[in-house]
Amino acid sequence: MKPNLPFTHITELAELVKNKKVSPVEIVQELLTRIEQFNSQLNSYITTCADSALATARQAEAEIQAGHYRGALHGIPVSHKDLSWTKGVRTTAHSKTLLEFIPETNATHVERLEKAGMVLLGKTNTTEFACGDMHLFGKSCNPWDITRSSGASSGGSANAVAAGLAVAATGTDTGGSTRVPASFCGVVGVKATFGRVSRYGIFPLSYTMDSVGPITRTVADAALMLNAMSGCDPLDSSTSHETVPDFTSSLRQGIKGLVLGVPEHYFFEGLEPAVAKATEAALKQLESLGAKLQVVRLPMAADLSAAANILVMGEAFSQHAARLREGAQGYGPKARRRICSGAFFSSAEFLQAAQIRTLWIRELGTVMRQVDALITPTLPFTAFSVETWEDNPPDTSWATRHFNFSGHPAMTVPCGFDEQGLPIGLQIVANAFDEATMFRVGHAYEQTTKWYERRPVLFAGGSHV
Amino acid sequence: MSEREWLRAEAKRKGLQLSEDDLEFIQERLEATRTALAKLRPIQTEGLEPPGYFAPSKKSD
């Protein structure tokens, strides 16, 4: 029986493509059909590259037929968040100020995935400059319940993968913007170690906390993409010279004997009952797979929100100052107000925030030296309504900003559903540059629970029962 | 000078065209952030390890 290609994960698609059982053209065509059918409901895409995607897919097909197979990503479609430059394809950052902007070059991670053979399918929806509203191209909503938010700012990438409008996507993450929508939409979202992946060619929000990473259906898919995206880049001086291992090579080693830190307070307090139940079950599952759970203390975890506000918006203002002076009213109100707030903190306040950050890095570093990974819920709640997102959303960076602060790699994997059928995410945090352990834990958990096999009923005819 | 007057003057000085609604949002955000920050003022800052991202890289890096 022919697989449902838009819902087939990369590793399986790669086998089909490599063995010439499925053409990249076929995959692209099926995705384009679904985008045409469902994008107006989900608002996953700002721009679809139908013609060029088919042309690139045909080229990939010809290369593979001729025996020039580049690897597992060859011929696989990818969708990039519309903050990332894509050569010749408009990149709007969901901003009125950039509606006509067509980059002359790819962002580094786009270029690297293209060289690996991936086929650009389109540009996905984002909040304006990753911190505003989705006021121009519609709000991306949750495929498990379209009255709910997909989360942000990488909402389009996450809901596209979840609903079968993409097989792989990228997001950016400054305080959780890849992990939060991935959690809300029931897919995998990765923030790598700061410096692992180049940020060249991405509209910046915070130059000390921004990251770009994959959003995929499975952990193995994310590891494959991160392999291609990672590495030092002369165009981004913050990138590390650390060797990039093959993140897939240790996936199947299991987690017996690994020490997993479980924070005693904060991260496991105030959870919705379904989230508490699901994460508790996940911890038991990890233990049953042979991991050793160790209670750890992170007393500063509750104290980072104000410092994050100052640092992120202060850095964001420095990036946007010139454009804002040209015409602040060209920005949407939310982006304008949030970014401009960064202009009014004093240098003493900024430095105090930096001191808080340093204390957190020190506290977390002490804990991480004792464990192989840290486990937390990704969020204390499941997806809230689209209206709540607009009016007065709760703090969605509640468990995620901590690792943008510190630079540690962090990934969300699905770990269940609540009574309304909304996904719940589990966050796995590893030591710096140890994404291999992060993937190993996530893969072991995922393969023994299979949450990724569920599909949103509305868009797949599948079942989440 | 009131906080709002200061914000208005500072916005003008910075060349930012911000509406009164913009300034109201910013003022509320600044106040909330400062209140939260005041509770966290480190007791000791001497000897605090500086963040590593200011360190220069070696020639071989």
Short mmCIF file of C-alpha atoms in Angstrom, two decimals:
data_model
loop_
_atom_site.label_atom_id
_atom_site.label_comp_id
_atom_site.label_asym_id
_atom_site.label_seq_id
_atom_site.Cartn_x
_atom_site.Cartn_y
_atom_site.Cartn_z
CA MET A 1 0.00 0.00 0.00
CA LYS A 2 1.37 3.40 -0.95
CA PRO A 3 2.23 5.45 2.11
CA ASN A 4 0.50 8.73 2.83
CA LEU A 5 3.47 10.78 1.66
CA PRO A 6 2.71 14.12 3.42
CA PHE A 7 2.58 12.25 6.74
CA THR A 8 5.60 10.05 6.12
CA HIS A 9 8.66 11.02 8.05
CA ILE A 10 11.97 11.86 6.39
CA THR A 11 13.84 8.64 7.19
CA GLU A 12 11.10 6.56 5.60
CA LEU A 13 10.71 8.93 2.63
CA ALA A 14 14.46 8.83 2.09
CA GLU A 15 14.40 5.05 1.65
CA LEU A 16 11.54 5.31 -0.83
CA VAL A 17 13.29 8.08 -2.80
CA LYS A 18 16.70 6.39 -2.73
CA ASN A 19 15.20 3.13 -3.98
CA LYS A 20 13.24 5.04 -6.62
CA LYS A 21 9.90 3.82 -5.34
CA VAL A 22 8.71 7.38 -4.88
CA SER A 23 9.75 10.45 -6.80
CA PRO A 24 10.50 13.79 -5.12
CA VAL A 25 8.06 15.24 -7.65
CA GLU A 26 5.28 13.07 -6.25
CA ILE A 27 5.98 14.21 -2.70
CA VAL A 28 5.96 17.86 -3.70
CA GLN A 29 2.76 17.46 -5.72
CA GLU A 30 0.91 15.84 -2.84
CA LEU A 31 2.06 18.55 -0.44
CA LEU A 32 1.06 21.31 -2.86
CA THR A 33 -2.39 19.75 -3.19
CA ARG A 34 -2.80 19.75 0.57
CA ILE A 35 -1.52 23.33 0.85
CA GLU A 36 -4.08 24.43 -1.73
CA GLN A 37 -6.79 22.56 0.15
CA PHE A 38 -5.99 23.51 3.73
CA ASN A 39 -3.75 26.59 3.90
CA SER A 40 -6.68 29.02 4.08
CA GLN A 41 -7.84 27.28 7.27
CA LEU A 42 -4.44 26.82 8.87
CA ASN A 43 -2.50 29.86 7.57
CA SER A 44 0.66 27.76 7.54
CA TYR A 45 2.26 29.49 4.56
CA ILE A 46 2.92 33.08 3.59
CA THR A 47 4.52 32.09 0.27
CA THR A 48 4.36 28.80 -1.60
CA CYS A 49 7.02 28.08 -4.20
CA ALA A 50 5.02 25.66 -6.35
CA ASP A 51 6.80 26.13 -9.70
CA SER A 52 10.34 26.23 -8.34
CA ALA A 53 9.64 23.35 -5.94
CA LEU A 54 8.48 21.15 -8.79
CA ALA A 55 11.46 22.18 -10.92
CA THR A 56 13.90 21.43 -8.09
CA ALA A 57 12.13 18.15 -7.39
CA ARG A 58 12.47 17.15 -11.06
CA GLN A 59 16.15 17.99 -10.93
CA ALA A 60 16.55 15.89 -7.77
CA GLU A 61 14.71 13.04 -9.44
CA ALA A 62 17.06 13.21 -12.45
CA GLU A 63 20.13 13.29 -10.21
CA ILE A 64 18.95 10.29 -8.24
CA GLN A 65 18.05 8.37 -11.40
CA ALA A 66 21.57 9.07 -12.66
CA GLY A 67 23.02 7.66 -9.44
CA HIS A 68 24.02 10.98 -7.86
CA TYR A 69 22.29 10.48 -4.54
CA ARG A 70 23.39 13.10 -2.01
CA GLY A 71 21.99 11.46 1.10
CA ALA A 72 18.86 11.13 3.17
CA LEU A 73 17.68 14.70 2.61
CA HIS A 74 17.97 14.55 -1.18
CA GLY A 75 14.64 15.32 -2.81
CA ILE A 76 12.87 15.89 0.51
CA PRO A 77 10.77 19.07 0.67
CA VAL A 78 11.47 21.62 3.39
CA SER A 79 9.60 24.73 4.46
CA HIS A 80 11.42 27.64 6.06
CA LYS A 81 10.06 30.13 8.55
CA ASP A 82 9.58 33.46 6.80
CA LEU A 83 12.32 35.07 8.88
CA SER A 84 15.00 33.15 6.96
CA TRP A 85 16.41 34.55 3.74
CA THR A 86 15.67 32.44 0.70
CA LYS A 87 17.39 33.52 -2.50
CA GLY A 88 14.94 34.84 -5.04
CA VAL A 89 11.94 34.13 -2.81
CA ARG A 90 10.35 36.96 -0.88
CA THR A 91 11.05 37.01 2.83
CA THR A 92 8.61 39.19 4.70
CA ALA A 93 9.14 38.48 8.42
CA HIS A 94 5.36 39.05 8.41
CA SER A 95 6.08 42.78 8.21
CA LYS A 96 4.55 45.49 6.03
CA THR A 97 8.08 46.95 5.79
CA LEU A 98 9.37 43.85 3.97
CA LEU A 99 6.53 42.80 1.68
CA GLU A 100 8.69 43.39 -1.41
CA PHE A 101 11.98 42.13 0.05
CA ILE A 102 13.57 39.44 -2.07
CA PRO A 103 16.93 38.27 -0.70
CA GLU A 104 19.82 37.86 -3.09
CA THR A 105 21.32 35.14 -0.98
CA ASN A 106 20.21 32.22 1.14
CA ALA A 107 20.52 32.14 4.90
CA THR A 108 23.35 29.75 5.74
CA HIS A 109 21.07 27.03 7.11
CA VAL A 110 18.87 27.33 4.00
CA GLU A 111 21.94 27.02 1.79
CA ARG A 112 23.23 23.99 3.67
CA LEU A 113 19.91 22.16 3.48
CA GLU A 114 19.70 23.01 -0.22
CA LYS A 115 23.19 21.57 -0.78
CA ALA A 116 22.02 18.42 1.02
CA GLY A 117 19.35 18.20 -1.66
CA MET A 118 16.26 19.50 0.13
CA VAL A 119 13.55 21.10 -2.00
CA LEU A 120 12.21 24.50 -0.90
CA LEU A 121 8.42 24.19 -0.69
CA GLY A 122 7.52 27.54 0.81
CA LYS A 123 7.87 30.15 3.54
CA THR A 124 5.90 29.58 6.66
CA ASN A 125 3.91 31.95 8.79
CA THR A 126 5.51 33.76 11.71
CA THR A 127 4.62 36.55 14.05
CA GLU A 128 6.01 39.89 12.88
CA PHE A 129 9.77 39.84 13.43
CA ALA A 130 9.20 36.89 15.78
CA CYS A 131 7.65 39.11 18.44
CA GLY A 132 4.57 40.82 17.00
CA ASP A 133 1.25 39.73 15.57
CA MET A 134 0.15 37.77 12.54
CA HIS A 135 -1.91 40.63 11.20
CA LEU A 136 -1.13 40.50 7.49
CA PHE A 137 -1.37 36.87 6.40
CA GLY A 138 -3.78 35.40 8.91
CA LYS A 139 -3.09 33.67 12.18
CA SER A 140 -1.65 30.17 12.10
CA CYS A 141 -3.94 27.91 14.06
CA ASN A 142 -3.74 24.54 15.63
CA PRO A 143 -4.55 21.55 13.38
CA TRP A 144 -5.84 19.58 16.39
CA ASP A 145 -8.45 22.30 17.00
CA ILE A 146 -8.51 25.28 14.67
CA THR A 147 -10.02 27.54 17.32
CA ARG A 148 -6.74 27.15 19.19
CA SER A 149 -3.41 28.79 18.59
CA SER A 150 -0.56 26.96 16.93
CA GLY A 151 1.79 28.80 19.25
CA ALA A 152 4.47 31.19 18.03
CA SER A 153 6.52 32.50 16.60
CA SER A 154 7.26 29.47 14.37
CA GLY A 155 3.54 28.64 14.25
CA GLY A 156 3.37 28.12 10.51
CA SER A 157 6.25 25.63 10.46
CA ALA A 158 4.81 23.63 13.35
CA ASN A 159 1.23 23.45 12.14
CA ALA A 160 2.37 22.65 8.59
CA VAL A 161 4.35 19.59 9.74
CA ALA A 162 1.55 18.49 12.09
CA ALA A 163 -1.16 18.79 9.43
CA GLY A 164 0.78 17.24 6.56
CA LEU A 165 1.37 20.49 4.69
CA ALA A 166 5.13 19.96 5.15
CA VAL A 167 7.30 16.95 5.92
CA ALA A 168 10.02 19.09 7.47
CA ALA A 169 10.42 22.71 8.42
CA THR A 170 12.69 25.10 10.24
CA GLY A 171 11.89 27.53 13.00
CA THR A 172 13.75 30.13 15.03
CA ASP A 173 13.84 30.16 18.81
CA THR A 174 14.78 33.05 21.10
CA GLY A 175 12.72 32.13 24.18
CA GLY A 176 10.89 29.06 22.93
CA SER A 177 9.62 30.00 19.48
CA THR A 178 10.42 26.63 17.93
CA ARG A 179 9.67 24.47 20.97
CA VAL A 180 6.40 26.12 22.00
CA PRO A 181 4.55 25.75 18.66
CA ALA A 182 6.06 22.28 18.22
CA SER A 183 4.65 21.33 21.63
CA PHE A 184 1.25 22.89 20.88
CA CYS A 185 1.07 21.09 17.53
CA GLY A 186 2.41 17.70 18.65
CA VAL A 187 5.67 17.59 16.69
CA VAL A 188 9.39 17.67 17.42
CA GLY A 189 11.12 21.05 17.73
CA VAL A 190 14.82 21.60 18.33
CA LYS A 191 16.87 24.49 19.66
CA ALA A 192 20.51 23.51 19.27
CA THR A 193 23.41 24.75 21.39
CA PHE A 194 24.07 28.44 20.86
CA GLY A 195 26.75 28.56 18.19
CA ARG A 196 25.92 25.17 16.68
CA VAL A 197 23.93 26.56 13.75
CA SER A 198 24.66 29.79 11.89
CA ARG A 199 22.15 32.62 12.22
CA TYR A 200 23.41 34.37 9.12
CA GLY A 201 20.48 35.40 6.96
CA ILE A 202 17.82 35.29 9.67
CA PHE A 203 16.10 38.49 10.73
CA PRO A 204 17.42 38.84 14.27
CA LEU A 205 15.57 39.40 17.49
CA SER A 206 18.30 38.82 20.08
CA TYR A 207 21.86 38.30 18.92
CA THR A 208 22.82 36.44 22.11
CA MET A 209 19.77 34.17 22.25
CA ASP A 210 18.45 33.56 18.72
CA SER A 211 18.75 30.09 17.25
CA VAL A 212 17.42 28.20 14.24
CA GLY A 213 16.46 24.54 14.28
CA PRO A 214 14.36 21.80 12.69
CA ILE A 215 10.69 21.07 13.24
CA THR A 216 9.87 17.53 12.22
CA ARG A 217 7.62 14.59 12.88
CA THR A 218 10.30 12.42 14.51
CA VAL A 219 13.53 12.83 16.47
CA ALA A 220 15.56 10.97 13.81
CA ASP A 221 14.32 13.43 11.19
CA ALA A 222 15.42 16.36 13.33
CA ALA A 223 18.84 14.77 13.85
CA LEU A 224 19.24 14.33 10.08
CA MET A 225 18.41 17.97 9.44
CA LEU A 226 20.65 19.25 12.22
CA ASN A 227 23.54 17.25 10.72
CA ALA A 228 23.21 19.33 7.55
CA MET A 229 22.50 22.68 9.21
CA SER A 230 25.31 22.68 11.77
CA GLY A 231 28.86 23.91 11.67
CA CYS A 232 31.09 26.92 11.87
CA ASP A 233 30.23 29.75 9.49
CA PRO A 234 32.57 32.66 8.70
CA LEU A 235 29.44 34.76 8.13
CA ASP A 236 28.35 34.31 11.77
CA SER A 237 31.12 34.94 14.28
CA SER A 238 29.05 33.38 17.07
CA THR A 239 29.25 29.95 15.48
CA SER A 240 31.45 27.42 17.20
CA HIS A 241 34.40 25.46 15.88
CA GLU A 242 33.14 22.41 17.80
CA THR A 243 33.17 19.30 15.66
CA VAL A 244 29.76 18.38 14.31
CA PRO A 245 29.20 14.68 14.96
CA ASP A 246 26.69 12.56 13.07
CA PHE A 247 23.70 13.14 15.35
CA THR A 248 21.99 10.00 14.05
CA SER A 249 24.82 7.59 14.89
CA SER A 250 23.99 7.18 18.57
CA LEU A 251 20.21 7.41 18.29
CA ARG A 252 19.62 3.71 18.84
CA GLN A 253 22.02 3.22 21.74
CA GLY A 254 19.22 3.34 24.27
CA ILE A 255 19.33 5.29 27.49
CA LYS A 256 20.27 2.65 30.04
CA GLY A 257 22.41 4.20 32.72
CA LEU A 258 21.88 7.81 31.60
CA VAL A 259 21.23 10.22 34.47
CA LEU A 260 18.22 12.46 33.82
CA GLY A 261 17.77 15.49 36.05
CA VAL A 262 14.23 16.30 37.17
CA PRO A 263 13.94 19.79 38.70
CA GLU A 264 12.39 19.75 42.15
CA HIS A 265 10.41 22.98 41.85
CA TYR A 266 9.03 25.49 39.35
CA PHE A 267 9.05 23.35 36.18
CA PHE A 268 6.67 20.82 37.70
CA GLU A 269 4.48 23.30 39.60
CA GLY A 270 1.16 24.76 38.46
CA LEU A 271 0.76 22.32 35.57
CA GLU A 272 -2.62 21.62 34.04
CA PRO A 273 -3.65 18.16 35.33
CA ALA A 274 -3.29 16.51 31.91
CA VAL A 275 0.21 17.96 31.49
CA ALA A 276 1.20 16.78 34.99
CA LYS A 277 -0.14 13.30 34.26
CA ALA A 278 1.54 13.05 30.85
CA THR A 279 4.95 14.27 32.04
CA GLU A 280 4.81 12.02 35.09
CA ALA A 281 4.07 9.07 32.80
CA ALA A 282 6.93 10.14 30.52
CA LEU A 283 9.36 10.15 33.45
CA LYS A 284 8.22 6.63 34.41
CA GLN A 285 8.67 5.54 30.81
CA LEU A 286 12.21 6.92 30.72
CA GLU A 287 12.98 5.12 33.96
CA SER A 288 11.58 1.88 32.59
CA LEU A 289 13.98 2.25 29.66
CA GLY A 290 16.87 2.19 32.08
CA ALA A 291 17.54 5.85 32.77
CA LYS A 292 18.19 6.97 36.31
CA LEU A 293 16.10 9.93 37.47
CA GLN A 294 17.84 12.39 39.77
CA VAL A 295 16.07 15.23 41.53
CA VAL A 296 17.92 18.53 41.00
CA ARG A 297 17.44 22.03 42.36
CA LEU A 298 17.24 25.14 40.19
CA PRO A 299 15.99 27.87 42.54
CA MET A 300 16.61 30.67 40.03
CA ALA A 301 14.32 29.16 37.40
CA ALA A 302 11.38 31.32 38.50
CA ASP A 303 13.36 34.56 38.31
CA LEU A 304 14.32 34.99 34.67
CA SER A 305 11.28 36.59 33.05
CA ALA A 306 12.10 40.25 33.78
CA ALA A 307 15.75 39.82 32.81
CA ALA A 308 14.69 38.10 29.57
CA ASN A 309 12.38 40.96 28.74
CA ILE A 310 15.15 43.52 29.12
CA LEU A 311 17.87 41.57 27.32
CA VAL A 312 15.77 40.36 24.39
CA MET A 313 13.99 43.64 23.73
CA GLY A 314 17.14 45.68 24.36
CA GLU A 315 18.99 43.62 21.78
CA ALA A 316 15.98 43.65 19.46
CA PHE A 317 15.79 47.43 19.59
CA SER A 318 19.46 47.73 18.67
CA GLN A 319 18.74 45.58 15.59
CA HIS A 320 15.65 47.51 14.55
CA ALA A 321 16.57 51.06 15.57
CA ALA A 322 17.37 52.34 12.11
CA ARG A 323 14.24 50.87 10.52
CA LEU A 324 12.10 52.11 13.40
CA ARG A 325 13.43 55.63 13.00
CA GLU A 326 12.49 55.52 9.33
CA GLY A 327 8.92 54.60 10.17
CA ALA A 328 7.87 53.00 13.44
CA GLN A 329 4.24 53.13 12.34
CA GLY A 330 5.09 50.74 9.50
CA TYR A 331 5.38 48.03 12.14
CA GLY A 332 2.33 46.36 13.62
CA PRO A 333 1.47 47.73 17.07
CA LYS A 334 2.58 44.69 19.04
CA ALA A 335 6.01 44.39 17.39
CA ARG A 336 6.53 48.16 17.53
CA ARG A 337 5.65 48.41 21.22
CA ARG A 338 7.58 45.37 22.33
CA ILE A 339 10.74 46.21 20.41
CA CYS A 340 10.64 49.92 21.29
CA SER A 341 10.26 49.06 24.99
CA GLY A 342 13.87 47.86 24.72
CA ALA A 343 14.95 51.44 24.04
CA PHE A 344 13.90 52.74 27.42
CA PHE A 345 15.64 50.50 29.94
CA SER A 346 18.73 52.01 31.49
CA SER A 347 22.19 50.57 31.02
CA ALA A 348 22.17 49.71 34.75
CA GLU A 349 18.98 47.70 34.27
CA PHE A 350 20.44 45.97 31.22
CA LEU A 351 23.57 45.04 33.17
CA GLN A 352 21.54 43.82 36.11
CA ALA A 353 19.66 41.56 33.71
CA ALA A 354 23.01 40.34 32.36
CA GLN A 355 24.15 39.60 35.92
CA ILE A 356 20.98 37.56 36.54
CA ARG A 357 21.73 35.70 33.34
CA THR A 358 25.27 34.95 34.54
CA LEU A 359 24.00 33.66 37.89
CA TRP A 360 21.53 31.40 36.08
CA ILE A 361 24.22 30.08 33.74
CA ARG A 362 26.35 29.26 36.77
CA GLU A 363 23.46 27.56 38.63
CA LEU A 364 22.36 25.53 35.62
CA GLY A 365 25.96 24.63 34.74
CA THR A 366 26.48 23.13 38.22
CA VAL A 367 23.38 20.98 37.80
CA MET A 368 24.12 19.94 34.22
CA ARG A 369 27.58 18.66 35.24
CA GLN A 370 25.79 16.08 37.41
CA VAL A 371 23.39 14.80 34.75
CA ASP A 372 23.31 13.68 31.13
CA ALA A 373 20.10 15.58 30.41
CA LEU A 374 17.35 17.52 32.14
CA ILE A 375 13.65 16.71 31.68
CA THR A 376 10.83 19.24 32.07
CA PRO A 377 7.40 19.83 30.55
CA THR A 378 7.73 22.17 27.56
CA LEU A 379 4.71 24.17 28.77
CA PRO A 380 2.40 23.97 31.79
CA PHE A 381 -0.67 24.02 29.55
CA THR A 382 -1.90 22.90 26.16
CA ALA A 383 -2.85 25.22 23.29
CA PHE A 384 -5.16 28.08 24.24
CA SER A 385 -7.64 29.86 22.01
CA VAL A 386 -6.60 32.14 19.17
CA GLU A 387 -8.41 34.99 20.98
CA THR A 388 -6.38 34.43 24.14
CA TRP A 389 -3.21 34.60 22.08
CA GLU A 390 -4.27 38.01 20.77
CA ASP A 391 -5.58 39.54 23.97
CA ASN A 392 -3.48 38.50 26.91
CA PRO A 393 -1.64 35.24 26.49
CA PRO A 394 -0.03 33.47 29.44
CA ASP A 395 3.74 33.20 29.53
CA THR A 396 4.62 30.63 26.89
CA SER A 397 8.38 30.94 27.47
CA TRP A 398 7.74 29.67 30.98
CA ALA A 399 10.03 26.61 30.67
CA THR A 400 11.96 27.40 27.53
CA ARG A 401 13.66 30.80 27.86
CA HIS A 402 16.04 29.32 30.45
CA PHE A 403 17.99 27.45 27.80
CA ASN A 404 18.18 30.40 25.42
CA PHE A 405 19.66 32.26 28.38
CA SER A 406 22.23 29.56 28.95
CA GLY A 407 22.73 28.37 25.36
CA HIS A 408 22.08 24.69 26.14
CA PRO A 409 20.44 22.51 23.47
CA ALA A 410 16.78 21.72 24.13
CA MET A 411 14.16 19.74 22.25
CA THR A 412 10.45 19.15 22.66
CA VAL A 413 8.89 15.80 21.81
CA PRO A 414 5.20 14.89 21.99
CA CYS A 415 4.31 13.03 25.20
CA GLY A 416 0.55 12.71 25.07
CA PHE A 417 -2.75 14.51 24.66
CA ASP A 418 -5.20 16.16 27.02
CA GLU A 419 -8.93 15.42 27.29
CA GLN A 420 -9.65 17.79 24.38
CA GLY A 421 -7.16 15.93 22.19
CA LEU A 422 -4.55 18.71 22.36
CA PRO A 423 -0.87 17.71 22.32
CA ILE A 424 1.46 17.89 25.31
CA GLY A 425 5.22 18.35 24.96
CA LEU A 426 8.17 17.02 26.95
CA GLN A 427 11.37 19.07 26.95
CA ILE A 428 14.78 17.39 26.95
CA VAL A 429 17.80 19.60 27.68
CA ALA A 430 21.35 18.36 27.21
CA ASN A 431 24.81 19.66 27.99
CA ALA A 432 26.35 22.15 25.62
CA PHE A 433 27.15 20.60 22.23
CA ASP A 434 25.74 17.26 23.38
CA GLU A 435 22.73 17.22 21.04
CA ALA A 436 23.58 13.55 20.48
CA THR A 437 22.42 12.68 24.03
CA MET A 438 19.35 14.90 23.65
CA PHE A 439 18.38 13.03 20.48
CA ARG A 440 19.19 9.67 22.05
CA VAL A 441 16.81 10.29 24.96
CA GLY A 442 14.10 11.69 22.69
CA HIS A 443 14.38 8.82 20.21
CA ALA A 444 14.24 6.15 22.92
CA TYR A 445 11.14 7.73 24.43
CA GLU A 446 9.47 8.37 21.09
CA GLN A 447 9.98 4.88 19.70
CA THR A 448 8.42 3.24 22.75
CA THR A 449 5.40 5.56 22.86
CA LYS A 450 4.75 6.32 19.15
CA TRP A 451 2.84 9.57 19.79
CA TYR A 452 4.13 10.77 16.40
CA GLU A 453 1.89 8.27 14.60
CA ARG A 454 -1.24 10.20 15.57
CA ARG A 455 -2.60 12.73 13.14
CA PRO A 456 -5.08 15.56 13.55
CA VAL A 457 -8.48 14.20 12.55
CA LEU A 458 -9.54 17.39 10.79
CA PHE A 459 -6.70 17.28 8.30
CA ALA A 460 -5.73 13.67 8.01
CA GLY A 461 -8.79 11.57 8.49
CA GLY A 462 -6.62 9.95 11.15
CA SER A 463 -7.40 9.44 14.77
CA HIS A 464 -5.93 10.66 18.00
CA VAL A 465 -7.81 8.13 20.06
CA MET B 1 8.62 65.44 34.81
CA SER B 2 6.21 62.52 34.86
CA GLU B 3 7.19 59.10 33.58
CA ARG B 4 4.99 59.59 30.52
CA GLU B 5 6.51 62.98 29.77
CA TRP B 6 9.96 61.45 30.06
CA LEU B 7 9.01 58.62 27.70
CA ARG B 8 7.56 61.07 25.21
CA ALA B 9 10.69 63.23 25.32
CA GLU B 10 12.98 60.22 25.10
CA ALA B 11 11.06 58.76 22.15
CA LYS B 12 11.39 62.11 20.37
CA ARG B 13 15.10 62.24 21.18
CA LYS B 14 15.56 58.76 19.76
CA GLY B 15 13.62 59.68 16.61
CA LEU B 16 10.79 57.24 17.30
CA GLN B 17 7.28 58.20 16.25
CA LEU B 18 5.22 56.56 18.95
CA SER B 19 1.55 57.14 19.69
CA GLU B 20 0.11 57.67 23.15
CA ASP B 21 -1.20 54.09 23.04
CA ASP B 22 2.32 52.91 22.23
CA LEU B 23 3.73 54.89 25.15
CA GLU B 24 1.06 53.57 27.49
CA PHE B 25 1.95 49.96 26.62
CA ILE B 26 5.66 50.69 26.98
CA GLN B 27 5.18 52.44 30.31
CA GLU B 28 3.21 49.51 31.74
CA ARG B 29 5.78 47.06 30.49
CA LEU B 30 8.68 49.04 31.94
CA GLU B 31 6.95 49.36 35.31
CA ALA B 32 6.11 45.65 35.52
CA THR B 33 9.64 44.65 34.50
CA ARG B 34 11.27 47.05 36.94
CA THR B 35 9.06 45.84 39.79
CA ALA B 36 10.05 42.24 39.05
CA LEU B 37 13.70 43.18 38.65
CA ALA B 38 13.82 45.07 41.94
CA LYS B 39 13.04 41.84 43.79
CA LEU B 40 16.07 40.18 42.21
CA ARG B 41 18.83 42.70 42.76
CA PRO B 42 21.86 40.51 43.48
CA ILE B 43 23.09 40.87 47.01
CA GLN B 44 26.68 40.44 45.93
CA THR B 45 28.09 41.25 42.54
CA GLU B 46 31.80 41.38 43.34
CA GLY B 47 33.56 38.35 41.95
CA LEU B 48 30.65 37.53 39.68
CA GLU B 49 31.96 35.50 36.78
CA PRO B 50 31.50 37.52 33.59
CA PRO B 51 29.56 35.92 30.77
CA GLY B 52 31.84 34.02 28.44
CA TYR B 53 30.58 35.47 25.20
CA PHE B 54 32.81 38.50 25.58
CA ALA B 55 35.97 36.37 25.52
CA PRO B 56 38.15 36.84 22.41
CA SER B 57 38.87 33.76 20.34
CA LYS B 58 42.35 32.42 19.69
CA LYS B 59 44.11 32.79 16.37
CA SER B 60 43.73 29.05 15.90
CA ASP B 61 39.95 29.21 16.44
#
